């Protein structure tokens, strides 16, 4: 290694860790990555969190930077919109965008992780599997990893924490300096179930959609997998909330789950032949939002992805945001060799955006489980598209700003709030778009919203 080569140690070879390793190794850094799990290419992917994920433009853009986008898209299933399954009614597709240039992609977490691990190694990063970070001595600049029955002591120049929501590195940083950490638990959890392929080997329901069964304060969703299955996720309260709605407390086992599906998700039940087994075998996942006031410890360590700002999954943006973090951090590290300055600039730039997507993700739970089959909500969506057609650079639907653009999340939130007021005021007391004087809204839109360009 030449004396000017820059060095980083990355903790975690999950989604953010493997991408961060790729980006830095491509820039000529000496990168060592320590991952607590075994190599998924040898042992298979030992998941933990969701089986598949929605990939959107922010994540894709980051994958392009790592030259991994084509491999990932080759295994992805396109989702054009939400297929909403009302109780007792027939499913309706609500498009996410204007056409097939505005879609999201369902990707397998395991396949995506393996693609990125391969990319990181191809770029020159060294990944050490079965090495769980246990503790850090920031004074001596040594980290201790447990693996193969031994404790390994390894020096570091700087640590980049990509070890997820339960980050050990964060705990070690907190022990040295107050990070202003706070977690707000949602009080709702999730359980994953599976829709297998049909007997002829095809998908059992429309593959190019994210299916939603909204039921007020709880819901099911299903995302397609390229092996023609769907992963179904049931979201509901973890404890009985005393409001008559089901919860994991009142639906504790397969028999109770079957009764719930018979009552509330009748069209989904025949699609899930393994319901009893899946419900009893799969764990209940917990959901929360992690807020920190500081993401770095001088130039010694920085946190990115879920380790810095875990969020609830309802906007499908946690991974997309983590990937955007990687690009943003690499950019700051390109700008200066002063690590503390680069980490401070990264934190200042990204923290407002992380807070914005965390808020939008919480708001989207209400939208998905409660509003997507509400006539008032649907009228607002119709008006949104009509205003976008009249003002394509000014009035861009909330979902499009978050999902199909790369403008800062904080700007998307700010503009969404302005647009929400316009939509609510214009549709109040109306039941059809014919009752709305759209031309009268032109000066309102022009006064409230400046033309918007996507980030370069
Ligand atoms: P992780 O993916 O959690 O990776 C952390 C890595 O660090 C793991 O490999 C872990 O083994 C390793 N590790 C942990 N501790 C240690 C240690 N002490 N030492 C060494 N290694 C360690 N996001 C989207 O964009 N779209 C979606 O559709 C979406 N759906 C979701 C659905 C659900 C149900 C959930 C829970 C999340 C969803 N997310 C989604 C969010 C997404 O999963 C996360 O934001 C993303 O995984 C964050 O990546 P990460 O690399 O920061 O953390």
Short mmCIF file of C-alpha atoms and ligand atoms in Angstrom, two decimals:
data_model
loop_
_atom_site.label_atom_id
_atom_site.label_comp_id
_atom_site.label_asym_id
_atom_site.label_seq_id
_atom_site.Cartn_x
_atom_site.Cartn_y
_atom_site.Cartn_z
CA UNK A 1 0.00 0.00 0.00
CA UNK A 2 1.46 3.42 -0.88
CA UNK A 3 1.69 6.03 1.84
CA UNK A 4 -0.98 8.24 0.31
CA UNK A 5 -3.58 5.48 -0.02
CA UNK A 6 -6.65 6.22 2.08
CA UNK A 7 -7.96 3.47 4.37
CA UNK A 8 -11.38 2.67 5.83
CA UNK A 9 -12.87 -0.16 7.85
CA UNK A 10 -16.54 -0.81 7.21
CA UNK A 11 -18.64 -2.59 9.83
CA UNK A 12 -21.36 -4.71 8.19
CA UNK A 13 -21.50 -6.10 4.64
CA UNK A 14 -25.27 -5.70 4.36
CA UNK A 15 -26.85 -3.43 1.76
CA UNK A 16 -25.15 -0.14 2.71
CA UNK A 17 -21.86 -1.74 3.77
CA UNK A 18 -21.29 -3.64 0.54
CA UNK A 19 -22.19 -0.61 -1.60
CA UNK A 20 -20.03 1.76 0.48
CA UNK A 21 -17.12 -0.68 0.17
CA UNK A 22 -17.57 -0.75 -3.61
CA UNK A 23 -17.64 3.02 -3.98
CA UNK A 24 -14.53 3.58 -1.83
CA UNK A 25 -12.56 0.69 -3.36
CA UNK A 26 -13.38 2.05 -6.83
CA UNK A 27 -11.77 5.31 -5.71
CA UNK A 28 -8.58 3.50 -4.76
CA UNK A 29 -9.13 3.27 -1.00
CA UNK A 30 -7.87 0.26 0.93
CA UNK A 31 -11.16 -1.13 2.31
CA UNK A 32 -11.60 -3.84 4.94
CA UNK A 33 -15.15 -4.98 5.74
CA UNK A 34 -16.17 -6.99 8.81
CA UNK A 35 -19.51 -8.85 8.68
CA UNK A 36 -21.00 -10.84 11.54
CA UNK A 37 -22.74 -13.39 9.30
CA UNK A 38 -21.21 -16.08 7.14
CA UNK A 39 -20.58 -15.55 3.43
CA UNK A 40 -24.06 -15.74 1.82
CA UNK A 41 -22.50 -17.11 -1.39
CA UNK A 42 -21.43 -20.21 0.56
CA UNK A 43 -23.97 -20.56 3.36
CA UNK A 44 -27.05 -19.03 1.67
CA UNK A 45 -28.52 -15.73 2.75
CA UNK A 46 -29.52 -15.78 6.43
CA UNK A 47 -32.05 -12.95 6.09
CA UNK A 48 -33.27 -11.42 9.31
CA UNK A 49 -35.23 -8.56 7.80
CA UNK A 50 -37.67 -8.54 4.86
CA UNK A 51 -37.20 -11.08 2.08
CA UNK A 52 -37.77 -8.58 -0.73
CA UNK A 53 -37.64 -4.83 -1.07
CA UNK A 54 -38.87 -2.08 -3.36
CA UNK A 55 -36.02 -0.42 -5.21
CA UNK A 56 -36.66 3.09 -6.54
CA UNK A 57 -34.74 5.77 -8.46
CA UNK A 58 -32.58 6.93 -5.54
CA UNK A 59 -31.32 3.40 -4.94
CA UNK A 60 -30.94 2.69 -8.64
CA UNK A 61 -28.89 5.83 -9.12
CA UNK A 62 -26.48 4.68 -6.41
CA UNK A 63 -26.29 1.22 -7.97
CA UNK A 64 -25.43 2.84 -11.32
CA UNK A 65 -22.50 4.58 -9.60
CA UNK A 66 -21.26 1.13 -8.53
CA UNK A 67 -22.03 -0.33 -11.98
CA UNK A 68 -24.34 -2.87 -10.30
CA UNK A 69 -27.68 -1.66 -11.68
CA UNK A 70 -27.90 -4.02 -14.67
CA UNK A 71 -27.23 -7.15 -12.60
CA UNK A 72 -29.79 -6.09 -10.01
CA UNK A 73 -32.49 -5.17 -12.53
CA UNK A 74 -31.99 -8.49 -14.35
CA UNK A 75 -33.37 -10.22 -11.24
CA UNK A 76 -36.03 -7.63 -10.35
CA UNK A 77 -39.79 -7.63 -10.95
CA UNK A 78 -41.34 -4.37 -12.12
CA UNK A 79 -44.19 -2.93 -10.03
CA UNK A 80 -46.34 -0.39 -11.90
CA UNK A 81 -48.54 0.55 -8.99
CA UNK A 82 -50.57 -0.56 -6.03
CA UNK A 83 -53.14 -3.29 -6.59
CA UNK A 84 -55.68 -2.47 -3.89
CA UNK A 85 -57.85 -5.36 -2.65
CA UNK A 86 -60.94 -3.90 -0.93
CA UNK A 87 -62.92 -6.20 1.41
CA UNK A 88 -65.25 -8.24 -0.76
CA UNK A 89 -64.55 -6.17 -3.91
CA UNK A 90 -62.39 -6.71 -6.96
CA UNK A 91 -58.79 -5.48 -6.98
CA UNK A 92 -57.99 -2.13 -8.64
CA UNK A 93 -54.58 -0.99 -9.92
CA UNK A 94 -53.53 2.52 -8.90
CA UNK A 95 -50.52 3.47 -11.00
CA UNK A 96 -47.56 4.99 -9.17
CA UNK A 97 -46.48 7.18 -12.08
CA UNK A 98 -47.58 8.39 -15.48
CA UNK A 99 -46.28 5.40 -17.50
CA UNK A 100 -43.77 2.52 -17.38
CA UNK A 101 -40.87 4.97 -17.06
CA UNK A 102 -42.18 5.66 -13.53
CA UNK A 103 -42.20 2.30 -11.74
CA UNK A 104 -40.51 0.61 -8.79
CA UNK A 105 -38.75 -2.76 -8.67
CA UNK A 106 -39.16 -5.69 -6.31
CA UNK A 107 -35.73 -7.17 -5.55
CA UNK A 108 -34.62 -10.06 -3.38
CA UNK A 109 -32.58 -8.86 -0.40
CA UNK A 110 -30.33 -11.92 -0.58
CA UNK A 111 -29.63 -11.66 -4.32
CA UNK A 112 -29.06 -7.91 -4.06
CA UNK A 113 -26.66 -8.36 -1.17
CA UNK A 114 -24.69 -11.03 -3.05
CA UNK A 115 -24.48 -8.81 -6.16
CA UNK A 116 -23.08 -5.98 -4.05
CA UNK A 117 -20.65 -8.22 -2.16
CA UNK A 118 -19.32 -9.42 -5.53
CA UNK A 119 -19.06 -5.81 -6.73
CA UNK A 120 -17.16 -4.79 -3.57
CA UNK A 121 -14.67 -7.63 -3.95
CA UNK A 122 -14.26 -6.99 -7.68
CA UNK A 123 -13.42 -3.37 -6.86
CA UNK A 124 -10.73 -4.55 -4.41
CA UNK A 125 -12.43 -4.47 -0.99
CA UNK A 126 -11.55 -7.31 1.43
CA UNK A 127 -14.55 -8.76 3.22
CA UNK A 128 -14.10 -10.74 6.43
CA UNK A 129 -17.18 -12.86 7.16
CA UNK A 130 -18.05 -14.38 10.55
CA UNK A 131 -16.51 -11.38 12.30
CA UNK A 132 -18.90 -9.61 14.66
CA UNK A 133 -17.76 -6.25 15.99
CA UNK A 134 -17.83 -6.47 19.78
CA UNK A 135 -16.06 -3.40 21.04
CA UNK A 136 -13.88 -0.48 19.98
CA UNK A 137 -10.92 1.18 21.68
CA UNK A 138 -11.06 4.63 20.09
CA UNK A 139 -7.90 5.80 21.88
CA UNK A 140 -5.68 2.98 20.62
CA UNK A 141 -7.73 2.80 17.37
CA UNK A 142 -8.36 -0.91 17.67
CA UNK A 143 -11.56 -2.84 17.08
CA UNK A 144 -12.41 -6.27 18.52
CA UNK A 145 -14.30 -8.81 16.42
CA UNK A 146 -15.67 -12.19 17.57
CA UNK A 147 -15.47 -15.05 15.08
CA UNK A 148 -14.39 -18.67 14.79
CA UNK A 149 -14.39 -18.94 18.59
CA UNK A 150 -11.78 -16.20 18.95
CA UNK A 151 -11.56 -12.49 19.60
CA UNK A 152 -9.66 -10.70 16.83
CA UNK A 153 -7.98 -7.36 17.56
CA UNK A 154 -7.53 -5.21 14.46
CA UNK A 155 -6.33 -1.61 14.08
CA UNK A 156 -8.28 0.90 12.02
CA UNK A 157 -7.81 4.32 10.44
CA UNK A 158 -11.52 5.13 10.54
CA UNK A 159 -14.74 3.12 11.02
CA UNK A 160 -17.83 3.43 8.84
CA UNK A 161 -20.82 1.92 10.64
CA UNK A 162 -23.15 0.03 8.28
CA UNK A 163 -24.21 -2.50 10.90
CA UNK A 164 -27.92 -1.78 10.76
CA UNK A 165 -30.61 -0.67 13.20
CA UNK A 166 -29.09 -2.52 16.18
CA UNK A 167 -25.59 -1.14 15.41
CA UNK A 168 -22.85 -2.24 17.80
CA UNK A 169 -20.60 0.56 16.55
CA UNK A 170 -23.29 3.08 17.54
CA UNK A 171 -23.31 1.59 21.05
CA UNK A 172 -19.53 1.92 21.25
CA UNK A 173 -19.63 5.54 20.01
CA UNK A 174 -22.41 6.33 22.51
CA UNK A 175 -20.23 5.02 25.33
CA UNK A 176 -17.67 7.71 24.42
CA UNK A 177 -19.92 10.60 23.55
CA UNK A 178 -23.64 11.38 23.79
CA UNK A 179 -25.19 10.89 20.34
CA UNK A 180 -28.61 12.24 21.39
CA UNK A 181 -30.15 8.86 20.60
CA UNK A 182 -33.90 8.20 20.78
CA UNK A 183 -36.02 5.37 19.35
CA UNK A 184 -39.77 5.68 18.88
CA UNK A 185 -41.39 2.29 18.57
CA UNK A 186 -44.40 2.11 16.27
CA UNK A 187 -46.29 -0.38 18.44
CA UNK A 188 -47.06 -2.29 15.24
CA UNK A 189 -45.11 -5.29 13.98
CA UNK A 190 -45.08 -7.58 10.98
CA UNK A 191 -45.04 -11.21 9.98
CA UNK A 192 -44.03 -12.63 6.60
CA UNK A 193 -46.02 -15.31 4.73
CA UNK A 194 -45.63 -16.75 1.24
CA UNK A 195 -47.76 -17.10 -1.89
CA UNK A 196 -46.13 -19.96 -3.84
CA UNK A 197 -46.27 -20.24 -7.66
CA UNK A 198 -49.46 -21.61 -9.26
CA UNK A 199 -49.44 -25.35 -10.19
CA UNK A 200 -48.43 -24.35 -13.76
CA UNK A 201 -45.40 -22.53 -12.33
CA UNK A 202 -46.72 -19.01 -13.01
CA UNK A 203 -47.53 -16.18 -10.60
CA UNK A 204 -50.86 -16.67 -8.79
CA UNK A 205 -51.83 -12.98 -8.98
CA UNK A 206 -50.80 -9.96 -11.09
CA UNK A 207 -46.99 -9.89 -10.85
CA UNK A 208 -46.31 -6.28 -11.88
CA UNK A 209 -47.85 -4.67 -8.82
CA UNK A 210 -47.44 -4.18 -5.10
CA UNK A 211 -50.61 -5.71 -3.68
CA UNK A 212 -52.29 -4.07 -0.67
CA UNK A 213 -55.20 -5.28 1.43
CA UNK A 214 -55.95 -2.08 3.44
CA UNK A 215 -58.11 -2.68 6.51
CA UNK A 216 -58.07 0.55 8.51
CA UNK A 217 -55.49 0.15 11.27
CA UNK A 218 -53.89 -3.01 9.85
CA UNK A 219 -53.09 -4.39 6.42
CA UNK A 220 -51.39 -7.02 4.29
CA UNK A 221 -49.08 -6.28 1.40
CA UNK A 222 -47.46 -8.62 -1.16
CA UNK A 223 -44.38 -8.05 -3.33
CA UNK A 224 -43.49 -10.35 -6.24
CA UNK A 225 -40.26 -12.39 -6.37
CA UNK A 226 -38.53 -13.45 -9.57
CA UNK A 227 -39.09 -17.15 -8.73
CA UNK A 228 -42.84 -16.42 -9.17
CA UNK A 229 -43.70 -16.34 -5.50
CA UNK A 230 -44.93 -13.36 -3.49
CA UNK A 231 -43.79 -12.38 -0.03
CA UNK A 232 -46.86 -11.32 1.95
CA UNK A 233 -46.38 -9.11 4.99
CA UNK A 234 -49.10 -8.75 7.59
CA UNK A 235 -48.80 -5.50 9.60
CA UNK A 236 -50.82 -4.94 12.77
CA UNK A 237 -50.52 -3.78 16.39
CA UNK A 238 -48.24 -5.86 18.58
CA UNK A 239 -50.49 -5.49 21.67
CA UNK A 240 -54.27 -5.39 21.95
CA UNK A 241 -55.19 -1.69 21.61
CA UNK A 242 -58.69 -2.25 23.00
CA UNK A 243 -60.38 -0.95 19.83
CA UNK A 244 -61.58 -4.29 18.46
CA UNK A 245 -58.83 -4.44 15.84
CA UNK A 246 -56.69 -7.56 15.62
CA UNK A 247 -53.15 -7.54 17.05
CA UNK A 248 -50.37 -10.06 17.44
CA UNK A 249 -51.57 -10.42 21.03
CA UNK A 250 -55.14 -11.33 20.05
CA UNK A 251 -53.99 -13.32 16.99
CA UNK A 252 -51.27 -15.38 18.66
CA UNK A 253 -51.27 -18.54 16.57
CA UNK A 254 -52.08 -20.12 13.22
CA UNK A 255 -55.69 -20.94 14.12
CA UNK A 256 -56.41 -17.33 15.06
CA UNK A 257 -54.56 -16.11 11.95
CA UNK A 258 -56.69 -18.38 9.75
CA UNK A 259 -59.86 -16.96 11.32
CA UNK A 260 -58.55 -13.41 10.73
CA UNK A 261 -57.79 -14.16 7.07
CA UNK A 262 -61.20 -15.83 6.58
CA UNK A 263 -62.85 -12.67 7.87
CA UNK A 264 -60.65 -9.86 6.52
CA UNK A 265 -58.39 -11.19 3.76
CA UNK A 266 -60.69 -13.80 2.20
CA UNK A 267 -59.30 -13.44 -1.35
CA UNK A 268 -55.71 -13.80 -0.07
CA UNK A 269 -56.34 -16.92 2.06
CA UNK A 270 -56.51 -19.49 -0.79
CA UNK A 271 -53.26 -18.04 -2.19
CA UNK A 272 -51.31 -18.87 1.00
CA UNK A 273 -51.50 -22.67 1.44
CA UNK A 274 -48.70 -22.56 4.03
CA UNK A 275 -50.40 -19.93 6.22
CA UNK A 276 -50.48 -22.13 9.33
CA UNK A 277 -46.84 -23.12 9.04
CA UNK A 278 -45.59 -19.62 8.08
CA UNK A 279 -47.53 -17.93 10.88
CA UNK A 280 -46.22 -20.25 13.55
CA UNK A 281 -42.66 -20.48 12.21
CA UNK A 282 -41.90 -16.86 11.30
CA UNK A 283 -41.00 -14.28 13.94
CA UNK A 284 -42.87 -11.04 14.61
CA UNK A 285 -40.69 -8.17 13.34
CA UNK A 286 -40.70 -4.94 15.33
CA UNK A 287 -40.72 -1.48 13.75
CA UNK A 288 -39.45 1.85 14.99
CA UNK A 289 -37.76 5.12 14.07
CA UNK A 290 -34.24 5.86 15.29
CA UNK A 291 -33.31 9.50 15.80
CA UNK A 292 -29.73 10.65 16.48
CA UNK A 293 -28.38 14.16 16.92
CA UNK A 294 -24.84 13.14 15.92
CA UNK A 295 -23.71 10.56 13.42
CA UNK A 296 -19.93 10.84 13.79
CA UNK A 297 -17.15 10.87 16.33
CA UNK A 298 -14.63 13.32 14.88
CA UNK A 299 -12.82 11.49 12.09
CA UNK A 300 -12.77 8.18 14.00
CA UNK A 301 -16.21 6.85 13.11
CA UNK A 302 -19.39 7.67 11.20
CA UNK A 303 -22.77 5.93 10.95
CA UNK A 304 -24.82 5.54 7.76
CA UNK A 305 -27.98 3.69 6.67
CA UNK A 306 -30.15 2.06 9.34
CA UNK A 307 -27.36 2.42 11.92
CA UNK A 308 -27.88 6.20 11.70
CA UNK A 309 -31.59 6.59 10.94
CA UNK A 310 -33.66 3.37 10.86
CA UNK A 311 -37.21 4.08 9.78
CA UNK A 312 -40.52 2.27 9.39
CA UNK A 313 -40.78 0.54 5.98
CA UNK A 314 -43.97 2.11 4.63
CA UNK A 315 -42.44 4.35 1.99
CA UNK A 316 -40.12 1.57 0.80
CA UNK A 317 -37.19 3.98 1.19
CA UNK A 318 -34.93 2.68 3.99
CA UNK A 319 -32.55 0.92 1.62
CA UNK A 320 -32.92 3.62 -1.04
CA UNK A 321 -31.97 6.22 1.57
CA UNK A 322 -29.07 4.08 2.82
CA UNK A 323 -27.77 3.81 -0.77
CA UNK A 324 -28.10 7.58 -1.21
CA UNK A 325 -26.07 7.97 2.02
CA UNK A 326 -23.25 5.95 0.44
CA UNK A 327 -23.06 8.24 -2.59
CA UNK A 328 -23.31 11.35 -0.42
CA UNK A 329 -20.55 10.18 1.94
CA UNK A 330 -18.26 9.18 -0.94
CA UNK A 331 -18.76 12.65 -2.42
CA UNK A 332 -17.75 14.35 0.85
CA UNK A 333 -14.72 12.06 1.18
CA UNK A 334 -13.71 13.00 -2.39
CA UNK A 335 -13.83 16.68 -1.45
CA UNK A 336 -11.34 16.52 1.45
CA UNK A 337 -8.81 14.21 3.10
CA UNK A 338 -9.90 15.61 6.47
CA UNK A 339 -12.18 12.82 7.70
CA UNK A 340 -13.75 14.82 10.53
CA UNK A 341 -14.65 17.60 8.07
CA UNK A 342 -16.05 15.13 5.55
CA UNK A 343 -18.17 13.36 8.20
CA UNK A 344 -19.44 16.69 9.57
CA UNK A 345 -20.40 17.87 6.07
CA UNK A 346 -22.14 14.53 5.38
CA UNK A 347 -24.09 14.78 8.63
CA UNK A 348 -25.10 18.41 8.03
CA UNK A 349 -26.29 17.61 4.51
CA UNK A 350 -28.08 14.31 5.13
CA UNK A 351 -29.62 14.63 8.59
CA UNK A 352 -32.53 16.89 7.50
CA UNK A 353 -33.21 14.52 4.61
CA UNK A 354 -33.19 11.45 6.84
CA UNK A 355 -35.61 13.17 9.23
CA UNK A 356 -37.88 14.05 6.30
CA UNK A 357 -38.09 10.51 4.92
CA UNK A 358 -38.57 9.13 8.44
CA UNK A 359 -41.63 11.37 8.81
CA UNK A 360 -42.96 10.56 5.34
CA UNK A 361 -42.55 6.84 6.04
CA UNK A 362 -44.66 7.12 9.19
CA UNK A 363 -47.33 9.14 7.31
CA UNK A 364 -47.41 6.54 4.54
CA UNK A 365 -48.51 3.80 6.97
CA UNK A 366 -51.78 5.69 7.46
CA UNK A 367 -52.09 6.17 3.69
CA UNK A 368 -51.49 2.51 2.85
CA UNK A 369 -53.58 0.86 5.53
CA UNK A 370 -56.45 3.36 5.61
CA UNK A 371 -56.66 5.82 2.72
CA UNK A 372 -55.89 4.00 -0.53
CA UNK A 373 -59.53 2.93 -0.92
CA UNK A 374 -61.02 6.19 0.39
CA UNK A 375 -62.99 8.20 -2.26
CA UNK A 376 -61.66 11.57 -0.99
CA UNK A 377 -58.08 10.34 -1.22
CA UNK A 378 -58.65 8.95 -4.71
CA UNK A 379 -60.14 12.26 -5.88
CA UNK A 380 -57.04 14.07 -4.58
CA UNK A 381 -54.83 11.63 -6.52
CA UNK A 382 -56.86 12.35 -9.71
CA UNK A 383 -56.48 16.08 -9.20
CA UNK A 384 -52.76 15.64 -8.51
CA UNK A 385 -52.29 14.02 -11.94
CA UNK A 386 -54.40 16.70 -13.62
CA UNK A 387 -52.31 19.46 -12.01
CA UNK A 388 -49.10 17.65 -12.95
CA UNK A 389 -50.26 17.56 -16.61
CA UNK A 390 -50.91 21.33 -16.50
CA UNK A 391 -47.77 22.24 -14.52
CA UNK A 392 -45.24 19.45 -15.18
CA UNK A 393 -42.28 21.25 -13.61
CA UNK A 394 -44.13 22.73 -10.65
CA UNK A 395 -46.76 20.28 -9.42
CA UNK A 396 -45.13 16.89 -9.06
CA UNK A 397 -47.07 14.34 -6.99
CA UNK A 398 -45.64 13.55 -3.57
CA UNK A 399 -45.02 9.90 -4.42
CA UNK A 400 -43.17 10.85 -7.62
CA UNK A 401 -40.87 13.34 -5.83
CA UNK A 402 -39.86 10.67 -3.31
CA UNK A 403 -39.73 7.70 -5.64
CA UNK A 404 -38.87 8.80 -9.17
CA UNK A 405 -36.68 11.83 -8.41
CA UNK A 406 -33.54 12.45 -6.38
CA UNK A 407 -34.32 15.91 -5.03
CA UNK A 408 -33.51 16.10 -1.31
CA UNK A 409 -36.17 14.32 0.78
CA UNK A 410 -36.52 17.50 2.85
CA UNK A 411 -37.50 19.46 -0.29
CA UNK A 412 -39.94 16.72 -1.31
CA UNK A 413 -41.56 16.96 2.14
CA UNK A 414 -41.75 20.75 2.05
CA UNK A 415 -43.38 20.82 -1.40
CA UNK A 416 -45.70 17.92 -0.53
CA UNK A 417 -47.07 19.91 2.42
CA UNK A 418 -47.82 22.88 0.12
CA UNK A 419 -49.45 20.60 -2.46
CA UNK A 420 -51.49 18.78 0.17
CA UNK A 421 -53.16 22.04 1.23
CA UNK A 422 -53.96 22.91 -2.43
CA UNK A 423 -55.45 19.43 -3.00
CA UNK A 424 -57.46 19.44 0.23
CA UNK A 425 -58.86 22.93 -0.33
CA UNK A 426 -59.81 22.21 -3.95
CA UNK A 427 -61.55 18.88 -3.26
CA UNK A 428 -63.33 19.71 0.00
CA UNK A 429 -67.04 18.87 -0.36
CA UNK A 430 -66.50 17.62 -3.96
CA UNK A 431 -66.98 14.06 -5.17
CA UNK A 432 -65.74 14.22 -8.76
CA UNK A 433 -63.01 15.97 -10.73
CA UNK A 434 -65.77 17.52 -12.88
CA UNK A 435 -66.80 19.58 -9.83
CA UNK A 436 -63.30 21.07 -9.44
CA UNK A 437 -62.45 24.31 -11.29
CA UNK A 438 -58.94 23.24 -12.29
CA UNK A 439 -58.14 26.38 -14.33
CA UNK A 440 -58.81 28.48 -11.22
CA UNK A 441 -55.97 26.61 -9.50
CA UNK A 442 -53.36 27.71 -12.07
CA UNK A 443 -52.45 30.98 -10.31
CA UNK A 444 -52.46 29.19 -6.93
CA UNK A 445 -49.96 26.60 -8.18
CA UNK A 446 -47.81 29.24 -9.89
CA UNK A 447 -47.67 31.38 -6.76
CA UNK A 448 -46.95 28.54 -4.34
CA UNK A 449 -44.57 26.28 -6.27
CA UNK A 450 -41.39 27.25 -8.14
CA UNK A 451 -40.27 25.12 -11.12
CA UNK A 452 -38.36 22.06 -9.92
CA UNK A 453 -35.37 20.32 -11.46
CA UNK A 454 -34.06 16.93 -10.39
CA UNK A 455 -30.68 16.70 -8.66
CA UNK A 456 -27.77 16.11 -11.05
P1 LIG B 1 -28.79 -3.89 7.15
O1 LIG B 1 -29.38 -4.24 5.84
O2 LIG B 1 -29.54 -4.27 8.39
O3 LIG B 1 -27.33 -4.50 7.20
C1 LIG B 1 -26.55 -4.52 8.37
C2 LIG B 1 -25.43 -5.54 8.21
O4 LIG B 1 -24.55 -5.44 9.31
C3 LIG B 1 -25.95 -6.98 8.18
O5 LIG B 1 -25.32 -7.68 7.15
C4 LIG B 1 -25.57 -7.51 9.56
O6 LIG B 1 -25.34 -8.90 9.56
C5 LIG B 1 -24.29 -6.73 9.84
N1 LIG B 1 -23.99 -6.56 11.26
C6 LIG B 1 -24.86 -6.29 12.26
N2 LIG B 1 -24.21 -6.18 13.43
C7 LIG B 1 -22.88 -6.39 13.16
C8 LIG B 1 -21.72 -6.39 13.96
N3 LIG B 1 -21.77 -6.16 15.28
N4 LIG B 1 -20.53 -6.64 13.36
C9 LIG B 1 -20.45 -6.86 12.03
N5 LIG B 1 -21.53 -6.87 11.22
C10 LIG B 1 -22.74 -6.62 11.78
N6 LIG B 1 -36.22 -0.39 2.26
C11 LIG B 1 -36.48 -0.02 0.97
O7 LIG B 1 -35.77 0.83 0.41
N7 LIG B 1 -37.51 -0.60 0.28
C12 LIG B 1 -38.35 -1.51 0.86
O8 LIG B 1 -39.28 -1.99 0.21
C13 LIG B 1 -38.11 -1.89 2.22
N8 LIG B 1 -38.92 -2.79 2.82
C14 LIG B 1 -38.67 -3.15 4.12
C15 LIG B 1 -39.54 -4.05 4.75
C16 LIG B 1 -39.34 -4.41 6.06
C17 LIG B 1 -40.30 -5.36 6.72
C18 LIG B 1 -38.23 -3.87 6.77
C19 LIG B 1 -37.98 -4.24 8.19
C20 LIG B 1 -37.36 -2.98 6.16
C21 LIG B 1 -37.58 -2.60 4.83
N9 LIG B 1 -36.75 -1.67 4.18
C22 LIG B 1 -37.00 -1.29 2.89
C23 LIG B 1 -35.62 -1.04 4.90
C24 LIG B 1 -34.30 -1.73 4.59
O9 LIG B 1 -34.41 -3.09 4.93
C25 LIG B 1 -33.17 -1.10 5.39
O10 LIG B 1 -33.26 0.30 5.35
C26 LIG B 1 -31.82 -1.54 4.85
O11 LIG B 1 -31.66 -2.93 5.03
C27 LIG B 1 -30.69 -0.79 5.55
O12 LIG B 1 -29.46 -1.28 5.12
P2 LIG B 1 -28.21 -1.29 6.10
O13 LIG B 1 -27.09 -1.83 5.30
O14 LIG B 1 -28.08 0.04 6.75
O15 LIG B 1 -28.59 -2.31 7.26
#
